[in-house]
Each structure stands twice: as structure tokens, then as C-alpha cells.
Tab-separated table of C-alpha atoms and ligand atoms in Angstrom:
chain	number	residue	atom	x	y	z
Z	1064	MET	CA	-6.743	-33.516	-6.140
Z	1065	GLU	CA	-5.482	-30.322	-4.659
Z	1066	LYS	CA	-7.051	-27.521	-6.865
Z	1067	TRP	CA	-5.072	-24.399	-7.852
Z	1068	LEU	CA	-6.876	-20.790	-7.943
Z	1069	VAL	CA	-6.012	-18.243	-10.631
Z	1070	GLY	CA	-5.021	-14.618	-10.019
Z	1071	VAL	CA	-5.132	-12.320	-12.858
Z	1072	ASP	CA	-4.144	-8.624	-12.633
Z	1073	LEU	CA	-5.342	-6.692	-15.612
Z	1074	GLY	CA	-3.402	-3.443	-16.337
Z	1075	GLY	CA	-3.461	-0.892	-19.059
Z	1076	THR	CA	0.352	-2.035	-20.034
Z	1077	THR	CA	0.617	-6.103	-18.999
Z	1078	THR	CA	-1.473	-8.591	-17.310
Z	1079	LYS	CA	-0.101	-10.683	-14.516
Z	1080	PHE	CA	-1.067	-14.140	-13.623
Z	1081	ALA	CA	-0.447	-16.506	-11.070
Z	1082	PHE	CA	-1.377	-19.910	-9.903
Z	1083	LEU	CA	-1.674	-20.582	-6.163
Z	1084	ASN	CA	-2.588	-23.131	-3.995
Z	1085	THR	CA	-5.721	-22.697	-1.405
Z	1086	TYR	CA	-2.985	-21.372	1.240
Z	1087	GLY	CA	-2.220	-18.209	-0.815
Z	1088	GLU	CA	1.364	-19.410	-1.815
Z	1089	ILE	CA	2.467	-18.715	-5.142
Z	1090	LEU	CA	3.155	-21.605	-7.636
Z	1091	HIS	CA	3.846	-20.269	-10.972
Z	1092	LYS	CA	3.651	-16.637	-12.051
Z	1093	TRP	CA	3.787	-14.997	-15.673
Z	1094	GLU	CA	2.730	-11.978	-17.483
Z	1095	ILE	CA	1.910	-10.969	-20.923
Z	1096	PRO	CA	1.225	-7.703	-22.723
Z	1097	THR	CA	-2.220	-6.380	-22.598
Z	1098	ASP	CA	-3.498	-5.967	-26.194
Z	1099	THR	CA	-5.526	-2.877	-26.181
Z	1100	ASN	CA	-5.767	-2.553	-29.862
Z	1101	ASN	CA	-9.808	-2.813	-31.301
Z	1102	LYS	CA	-11.463	-1.499	-28.300
Z	1103	GLY	CA	-9.918	-4.334	-26.079
Z	1104	LYS	CA	-11.793	-6.917	-27.320
Z	1105	ASN	CA	-8.791	-9.433	-27.526
Z	1106	ILE	CA	-7.725	-8.826	-23.786
Z	1107	ILE	CA	-10.037	-11.697	-22.417
Z	1108	ILE	CA	-9.471	-14.325	-25.031
Z	1109	ASN	CA	-5.700	-13.465	-24.657
Z	1110	ILE	CA	-6.007	-14.272	-20.903
Z	1111	ALA	CA	-7.958	-17.559	-21.503
Z	1112	LYS	CA	-5.289	-18.699	-24.146
Z	1113	SER	CA	-2.318	-18.098	-21.619
Z	1114	ILE	CA	-3.753	-19.745	-18.981
Z	1115	ASP	CA	-4.620	-22.670	-21.040
Z	1116	GLU	CA	-0.979	-22.660	-22.403
Z	1117	LYS	CA	0.707	-22.209	-19.203
Z	1118	LEU	CA	-1.554	-25.475	-17.871
Z	1119	GLU	CA	-0.170	-27.139	-21.151
Z	1120	GLU	CA	3.268	-26.391	-20.498
Z	1121	LEU	CA	3.126	-27.839	-16.737
Z	1122	ASP	CA	1.229	-31.001	-18.027
Z	1123	GLN	CA	-1.756	-30.054	-15.972
Z	1124	PRO	CA	-5.344	-30.671	-16.755
Z	1125	LYS	CA	-8.105	-27.841	-16.993
Z	1126	GLU	CA	-9.707	-29.626	-14.105
Z	1127	LYS	CA	-6.990	-28.554	-11.847
Z	1128	LEU	CA	-7.961	-24.836	-11.581
Z	1129	ALA	CA	-10.675	-23.798	-8.870
Z	1130	GLY	CA	-11.684	-20.808	-10.747
Z	1131	VAL	CA	-10.185	-17.188	-12.163
Z	1132	GLY	CA	-10.223	-14.110	-9.781
Z	1133	MET	CA	-9.388	-10.641	-11.772
Z	1134	GLY	CA	-8.467	-7.369	-10.559
Z	1135	ALA	CA	-9.536	-4.750	-13.385
Z	1136	PRO	CA	-8.538	-0.914	-13.574
Z	1137	GLY	CA	-11.566	0.656	-13.061
Z	1138	PRO	CA	-14.743	0.841	-10.801
Z	1139	VAL	CA	-16.540	-2.491	-10.741
Z	1140	ASP	CA	-19.998	-4.034	-9.853
Z	1141	MET	CA	-19.004	-7.112	-8.343
Z	1142	SER	CA	-22.402	-8.610	-8.239
Z	1143	LYS	CA	-23.115	-7.878	-11.640
Z	1144	GLY	CA	-19.668	-8.811	-12.808
Z	1145	ILE	CA	-19.363	-5.534	-14.711
Z	1146	ILE	CA	-16.658	-2.849	-14.854
Z	1147	TYR	CA	-18.296	0.635	-15.177
Z	1148	GLU	CA	-15.343	2.318	-16.820
Z	1149	ALA	CA	-11.894	1.108	-18.209
Z	1150	VAL	CA	-10.837	3.815	-20.358
Z	1151	ASN	CA	-7.571	2.638	-20.296
Z	1152	LEU	CA	-8.409	-0.553	-21.991
Z	1153	GLY	CA	-10.691	0.589	-24.735
Z	1154	TRP	CA	-13.659	-1.118	-23.404
Z	1155	GLU	CA	-17.148	0.421	-23.568
Z	1156	SER	CA	-18.919	1.439	-20.324
Z	1157	ASN	CA	-20.664	-1.369	-18.135
Z	1158	TYR	CA	-18.386	-3.981	-19.756
Z	1159	PRO	CA	-19.832	-7.634	-18.846
Z	1160	LEU	CA	-15.952	-8.606	-17.799
Z	1161	LYS	CA	-17.312	-11.867	-15.316
Z	1162	ASP	CA	-19.566	-13.239	-17.949
Z	1163	LEU	CA	-16.900	-12.828	-20.885
Z	1164	LEU	CA	-14.069	-14.218	-18.553
Z	1165	GLU	CA	-16.005	-17.430	-17.516
Z	1166	VAL	CA	-17.163	-17.690	-21.278
Z	1167	GLU	CA	-13.597	-17.756	-22.350
Z	1168	THR	CA	-11.825	-19.674	-19.876
Z	1169	ASN	CA	-14.428	-22.249	-18.877
Z	1170	LEU	CA	-13.860	-21.494	-15.409
Z	1171	PRO	CA	-16.109	-19.902	-12.630
Z	1172	ALA	CA	-14.957	-16.305	-12.416
Z	1173	ILE	CA	-15.105	-13.404	-9.941
Z	1174	ILE	CA	-13.655	-9.698	-10.610
Z	1175	ASP	CA	-13.180	-6.887	-8.349
Z	1176	ASN	CA	-11.184	-3.378	-8.892
Z	1177	ASP	CA	-7.438	-3.832	-8.898
Z	1178	ALA	CA	-6.510	-1.592	-5.889
Z	1179	ASN	CA	-9.090	-3.658	-3.724
Z	1180	CYS	CA	-7.509	-6.812	-4.931
Z	1181	ALA	CA	-4.099	-5.324	-3.955
Z	1182	ALA	CA	-5.846	-4.738	-0.512
Z	1183	LEU	CA	-7.128	-8.456	-0.326
Z	1184	GLY	CA	-3.811	-9.638	-1.043
Z	1185	GLU	CA	-2.086	-7.609	1.594
Z	1186	MET	CA	-4.504	-8.585	4.115
Z	1187	TRP	CA	-4.297	-12.237	3.252
Z	1188	LYS	CA	-0.760	-12.896	2.963
Z	1189	GLY	CA	1.233	-9.273	3.456
Z	1190	ALA	CA	1.137	-6.792	5.842
Z	1191	GLY	CA	-2.303	-6.982	6.864
Z	1192	ASN	CA	-1.695	-10.125	8.986
Z	1193	GLY	CA	-4.635	-11.550	8.299
Z	1194	SER	CA	-6.603	-9.143	9.696
Z	1195	LYS	CA	-10.178	-8.542	9.003
Z	1196	ASP	CA	-10.257	-4.993	9.310
Z	1197	THR	CA	-7.543	-3.711	6.829
Z	1198	ILE	CA	-7.178	-0.514	4.938
Z	1199	CYS	CA	-4.640	-0.034	1.882
Z	1200	VAL	CA	-3.826	3.010	0.094
Z	1201	THR	CA	-1.337	2.477	-3.113
Z	1202	LEU	CA	1.167	5.294	-3.996
Z	1203	GLY	CA	2.268	4.876	-7.470
Z	1204	THR	CA	1.350	6.932	-10.672
Z	1205	GLY	CA	-2.008	7.579	-8.898
Z	1206	VAL	CA	-3.395	6.766	-5.733
Z	1207	GLY	CA	-5.344	3.716	-5.168
Z	1208	GLY	CA	-7.059	2.256	-2.081
Z	1209	GLY	CA	-9.139	-0.947	-0.639
Z	1210	ILE	CA	-11.125	-0.951	2.556
Z	1211	ILE	CA	-11.708	-4.271	4.182
Z	1212	ALA	CA	-14.199	-4.160	7.103
Z	1213	ASN	CA	-15.209	-7.446	8.538
Z	1214	GLY	CA	-13.611	-9.249	5.950
Z	1215	GLN	CA	-15.298	-7.762	3.263
Z	1216	ILE	CA	-14.194	-4.905	0.609
Z	1217	VAL	CA	-16.115	-1.783	1.044
Z	1218	HIS	CA	-17.556	-1.331	-2.457
Z	1219	GLY	CA	-20.240	1.392	-2.124
Z	1220	VAL	CA	-23.423	2.094	-4.166
Z	1221	LYS	CA	-21.390	2.520	-7.280
Z	1222	GLY	CA	-18.275	0.581	-6.911
Z	1223	ALA	CA	-16.589	3.667	-5.744
Z	1224	GLY	CA	-15.999	3.064	-2.189
Z	1225	GLY	CA	-12.321	3.060	-1.009
Z	1226	GLU	CA	-11.463	5.870	-3.598
Z	1227	ILE	CA	-8.826	7.023	-1.041
Z	1228	GLY	CA	-6.600	8.900	-3.755
Z	1229	HIS	CA	-9.607	11.368	-4.023
Z	1230	ILE	CA	-10.159	12.295	-0.496
Z	1231	THR	CA	-9.755	16.231	-0.537
Z	1232	VAL	CA	-6.502	17.296	1.576
Z	1233	VAL	CA	-5.961	20.590	0.077
Z	1234	PRO	CA	-9.369	22.384	0.033
Z	1235	GLU	CA	-7.924	25.784	-1.485
Z	1236	ASN	CA	-6.107	26.459	-4.590
Z	1237	GLY	CA	-5.201	22.503	-4.713
Z	1238	ALA	CA	-3.687	21.232	-8.030
Z	1239	PRO	CA	-6.206	19.621	-10.489
Z	1240	CYS	CA	-6.503	15.925	-10.344
Z	1241	ASN	CA	-7.425	13.338	-12.928
Z	1242	CYS	CA	-10.965	12.925	-11.439
Z	1243	GLY	CA	-11.645	16.548	-12.513
Z	1244	LYS	CA	-11.671	18.142	-8.767
Z	1245	THR	CA	-8.908	19.867	-7.380
Z	1246	GLY	CA	-6.555	18.725	-4.343
Z	1247	CYS	CA	-7.184	15.377	-4.191
Z	1248	LEU	CA	-4.553	13.314	-2.098
Z	1249	GLU	CA	-3.234	11.758	-5.362
Z	1250	THR	CA	-2.262	15.199	-6.643
Z	1251	VAL	CA	0.035	15.214	-3.628
Z	1252	ALA	CA	1.013	11.854	-2.762
Z	1253	SER	CA	1.462	9.696	-5.914
Z	1254	ALA	CA	4.783	9.618	-7.659
Z	1255	THR	CA	4.253	12.609	-9.733
Z	1256	GLY	CA	2.392	14.533	-7.100
Z	1257	VAL	CA	5.463	14.305	-4.685
Z	1258	VAL	CA	7.717	15.932	-7.647
Z	1259	ARG	CA	5.185	18.447	-7.871
Z	1260	LEU	CA	5.716	19.371	-4.331
Z	1261	ALA	CA	9.356	19.380	-4.656
Z	1262	LYS	CA	9.045	21.990	-7.416
Z	1263	GLU	CA	6.538	23.838	-5.586
Z	1264	ALA	CA	9.170	24.158	-2.582
Z	1265	MET	CA	11.858	25.185	-5.024
Z	1266	ASN	CA	9.776	28.135	-6.255
Z	1267	SER	CA	8.746	29.141	-3.015
Z	1268	THR	CA	11.545	28.851	-0.719
Z	1269	ASP	CA	15.524	29.362	-0.657
Z	1270	LEU	CA	16.210	26.179	1.001
Z	1271	PRO	CA	19.354	24.586	-0.732
Z	1272	SER	CA	19.057	21.175	-2.500
Z	1273	VAL	CA	20.767	18.891	-4.620
Z	1274	LEU	CA	17.654	18.690	-6.453
Z	1275	ARG	CA	18.093	22.049	-7.495
Z	1276	GLU	CA	20.897	21.142	-9.380
Z	1277	LYS	CA	19.483	18.039	-10.834
Z	1278	ILE	CA	16.672	20.291	-12.384
Z	1279	SER	CA	18.963	22.919	-13.471
Z	1280	SER	CA	20.584	20.616	-15.452
Z	1281	SER	CA	17.742	19.717	-16.951
Z	1282	GLU	CA	17.229	16.235	-15.508
Z	1283	ASN	CA	13.978	14.822	-14.828
Z	1284	ILE	CA	13.658	14.256	-10.812
Z	1285	THR	CA	11.771	11.410	-9.450
Z	1286	SER	CA	9.953	10.651	-5.982
Z	1287	LYS	CA	12.971	8.155	-5.134
Z	1288	ASP	CA	15.364	11.233	-6.179
Z	1289	ILE	CA	13.659	13.068	-3.409
Z	1290	PHE	CA	13.562	10.130	-0.742
Z	1291	ASP	CA	17.133	9.696	-1.557
Z	1292	ALA	CA	17.989	13.016	-0.763
Z	1293	ALA	CA	15.707	13.788	2.533
Z	1294	LYS	CA	17.907	10.283	3.780
Z	1295	ASP	CA	20.820	12.323	3.409
Z	1296	ASN	CA	19.237	15.245	5.282
Z	1297	ASP	CA	18.814	17.623	2.370
Z	1298	GLU	CA	16.616	20.377	3.705
Z	1299	LEU	CA	14.340	20.839	0.829
Z	1300	ALA	CA	13.806	17.232	0.475
Z	1301	LEU	CA	12.945	16.964	4.083
Z	1302	LYS	CA	10.328	19.788	3.850
Z	1303	VAL	CA	8.535	17.704	0.828
Z	1304	VAL	CA	8.931	14.358	2.704
Z	1305	ASP	CA	7.475	16.284	5.801
Z	1306	GLN	CA	4.490	17.636	3.504
Z	1307	LEU	CA	3.784	14.265	2.295
Z	1308	GLY	CA	3.488	12.942	5.653
Z	1309	PHE	CA	1.300	15.423	7.146
Z	1310	TYR	CA	-1.378	15.075	3.736
Z	1311	LEU	CA	-1.332	11.068	4.007
Z	1312	GLY	CA	-1.162	11.132	7.603
Z	1313	LEU	CA	-4.002	13.682	7.937
Z	1314	ALA	CA	-5.983	11.525	5.115
Z	1315	LEU	CA	-5.411	8.149	6.850
Z	1316	ALA	CA	-6.186	9.337	10.102
Z	1317	ASN	CA	-9.786	10.454	8.976
Z	1318	LEU	CA	-10.210	7.128	7.663
Z	1319	GLY	CA	-8.798	5.364	10.585
Z	1320	ASN	CA	-11.223	7.372	12.649
Z	1321	ALA	CA	-14.224	6.297	10.402
Z	1322	MET	CA	-13.073	2.680	10.266
Z	1323	ASN	CA	-10.655	1.687	12.827
Z	1324	PRO	CA	-9.013	-0.960	11.229
Z	1325	GLU	CA	-6.463	-3.150	12.891
Z	1326	ASN	CA	-3.781	-2.035	9.695
Z	1327	ILE	CA	-3.456	0.687	7.526
Z	1328	VAL	CA	-0.939	-0.444	4.718
Z	1329	ILE	CA	1.363	1.722	2.538
Z	1330	GLY	CA	2.115	0.368	-0.730
Z	1331	GLY	CA	3.025	1.245	-4.529
Z	1332	GLY	CA	6.220	2.662	-5.727
Z	1333	VAL	CA	6.285	5.979	-3.697
Z	1334	SER	CA	6.248	3.168	-0.430
Z	1335	LYS	CA	9.828	2.041	-1.486
Z	1336	ALA	CA	11.284	4.832	0.570
Z	1337	GLY	CA	10.361	2.794	3.399
Z	1338	ASP	CA	10.956	4.088	6.917
Z	1339	ILE	CA	11.526	7.850	6.372
Z	1340	LEU	CA	8.034	7.841	4.680
Z	1341	LEU	CA	6.401	5.817	7.359
Z	1342	ASP	CA	8.136	7.535	10.220
Z	1343	HIS	CA	6.651	11.258	8.868
Z	1344	VAL	CA	3.141	9.301	8.491
Z	1345	LYS	CA	3.090	8.144	11.623
Z	1346	GLY	CA	3.663	11.522	13.269
Z	1347	TYR	CA	0.807	13.104	11.809
Z	1348	PHE	CA	-1.048	10.042	11.862
Z	1349	LYS	CA	-0.955	10.028	15.484
Z	1350	LYS	CA	-1.810	13.735	15.764
Z	1351	PHE	CA	-4.766	13.556	13.981
Z	1352	ALA	CA	-6.281	10.205	15.011
Z	1353	PHE	CA	-8.939	9.780	17.788
Z	1354	PRO	CA	-6.885	8.697	20.765
Z	1355	THR	CA	-8.283	5.198	20.949
Z	1356	VAL	CA	-7.691	4.880	16.983
Z	1357	ALA	CA	-4.206	6.382	17.714
Z	1358	ALA	CA	-3.528	3.448	20.198
Z	1359	SER	CA	-5.120	0.637	18.451
Z	1360	THR	CA	-4.735	0.972	14.569
Z	1361	SER	CA	-1.073	0.323	13.418
Z	1362	LEU	CA	0.644	1.775	9.954
Z	1363	ALA	CA	2.962	-0.497	7.926
Z	1364	ILE	CA	4.735	-0.594	4.340
Z	1365	ALA	CA	3.158	-3.295	1.904
Z	1366	SER	CA	5.216	-6.295	1.977
Z	1367	LEU	CA	3.965	-8.034	-1.134
Z	1368	GLY	CA	5.189	-5.604	-3.942
Z	1369	ASN	CA	3.728	-6.140	-7.489
Z	1370	ASP	CA	2.186	-9.839	-6.241
Z	1371	ALA	CA	-0.652	-8.126	-4.051
Z	1372	GLY	CA	-3.048	-8.058	-6.860
Z	1373	VAL	CA	-2.829	-11.545	-8.234
Z	1374	ILE	CA	-2.619	-12.710	-4.733
Z	1375	GLY	CA	-6.030	-11.071	-3.943
Z	1376	ALA	CA	-7.365	-11.614	-7.020
Z	1377	ALA	CA	-7.210	-15.351	-6.219
Z	1378	TRP	CA	-8.308	-15.142	-2.604
Z	1379	LEU	CA	-11.660	-14.141	-4.434
Z	1380	VAL	CA	-12.005	-17.487	-6.089
Z	1381	LYS	CA	-11.781	-18.790	-2.544
Z	1382	THR	CA	-15.154	-16.765	-1.687
Z	1383	LEU	CA	-16.592	-18.307	-4.866
Z	1384	LYS	CA	-19.646	-20.995	-3.667
E	1751	ZN	ZN1	-9.009	13.083	-7.593
């Protein structure tokens, strides 16, 4: 019998699921709300139930499943199967996620951080093109990252390896970051960070912009508004996109100099801007990268969208022996 892999992408509001074959093709995918009430004690039970219900709906036996891989929102100790912190879910520190998942699902389980799973997904089936040396940065509400070297995720001593969002790019007078530092990449390259750059540019320059009109009519602007304006050659928006390209290009070039990966993949909501973002980042990447790195490491926009997490989580199941 051909076995299926279960990929789970656990988020603070929704939990995404997929059944995949061993070639990484998604056969079925669905999602449920994440119940964070009562310190998140129903989360794993709901996941186990949802998998069983889907099997029943598809008229398949439990034996069809090889195991479950899960990406979780926080730093993870993969070997112990614990998540150190998951503030958004209500779980206490050092939560024994892998064991609970195995008990409730009756399946072998493996866990990693959600950004790492997205990186694995892009490595396996997306813009990483199967390369064993891939770096993935996700520009969303925050900025996440995953570093894959020799086919292995870099976890570091406390699970905080690959925290690309907290590389310092504004050493002085940077904006405060959720992590407690200032001037992190996340403060300038997340969806809210890009909007903040635009508001700063409005206050510090006289450049004309359609964005000023939006703000003065008390509309909220989004990162998409900024990229759309830049595509129409709006001067202020172009300045902001160039600033973002500088910060991201600087951080990625320095990472590139350390790792010389085959690919650096840029994903998350902000990356939907596409070529205009990529072109600005590439310019600064070339400028700051060691020449061999500039010539051999390529930059690309992620290609899997929201499926990267479940695909990467399913890939982890293949590593279970
Ligand atoms: Zn930070």
C-alpha cells in the first residue's frame, strides 16, 4: 500500500493540514480554526480528530498514514520534541509537543519551527529546486527564516538558528522589535515595517505621493499599496522599496557570505510584490556579497505560497526512521 504523509502547519488562528504522497504531491488539504482557549489544551486533540475525520471521509484506514510532521510557531528542540515558547497558543514553556502528538494521533510524529518547515517545503518542491543548500526568508506579519545546509535545518543550541528577522540592519536609532531589540530586519521588512518606512519617508521628505492622499483621507495603507504605487513610478514609494531592498539585500548578502547557499528564497505576503521587490534586493545583494557568492547564489521569490509549511512538515515525516 502506498503510504501518505501528513503535514500540519499550526498557526495562532488556523491549523492547515495536507495528505501528501511520498513524492511531495498534495492529495488533500484542509484547515480548521486553532482553539487557543484553556491554555491551548484542545489544540492537539482537535488535530488528531481532524485527521481521523478526514480519513473517514476519504474511506481510508489509519494504516494509510506513515506519520505526521508539524510546523509550530516558536523555537523548537527537535530531538527532544519540545517547543520552548509558544505564547500565541497559550502553552506553557517546554511543551512536549511531539509526545502529545504521538499519543493523540497514534502516529509517529516529528516537529519543527514553522519557518523552518516553510524553508523545507520551498527546498523540496518550490523555488529551492531541491537544493540541499537553501535559505528561506518569509516576509509576513513578522519576518521568519530557515537555513538549510547540507540538507539539514540549522537549529543552533536553543532552536533559534535561522532567526533571520532579528538580524540587526539599523544599528542606531532603529525601531523597537517584538523581540526586545531595536533595528531588526523585521522592523523594516515585515508588512508593518514597510508601512512604517513609508510613513517615515512622508514625514522626512517632500516627495509627492499618492500614498499621502490615502493617509490624509485617513485610510490605512498596506505594503501592497506601496508596491502598487512604486510600480506606477510613485517617487516616494520607489524610495521606500529601494530602502527595503537595501536592508534585505544587506542581510541576505551577509548570510550568503556565511553560507554560500545555492538559493535564497523570499516568501510571505510582502513577497507577492514580485519582480519589483526582487530587482531591488538583487541590486544590493550583488553589492554586498563576496564576489563568488554574488556569482553562485541565486535569489528567487517563493513559489508555494501558503502550502510551503504543510509540504515541509510532510517532508520531515520522510526523515523518520
Ligand atoms: Zn527582533
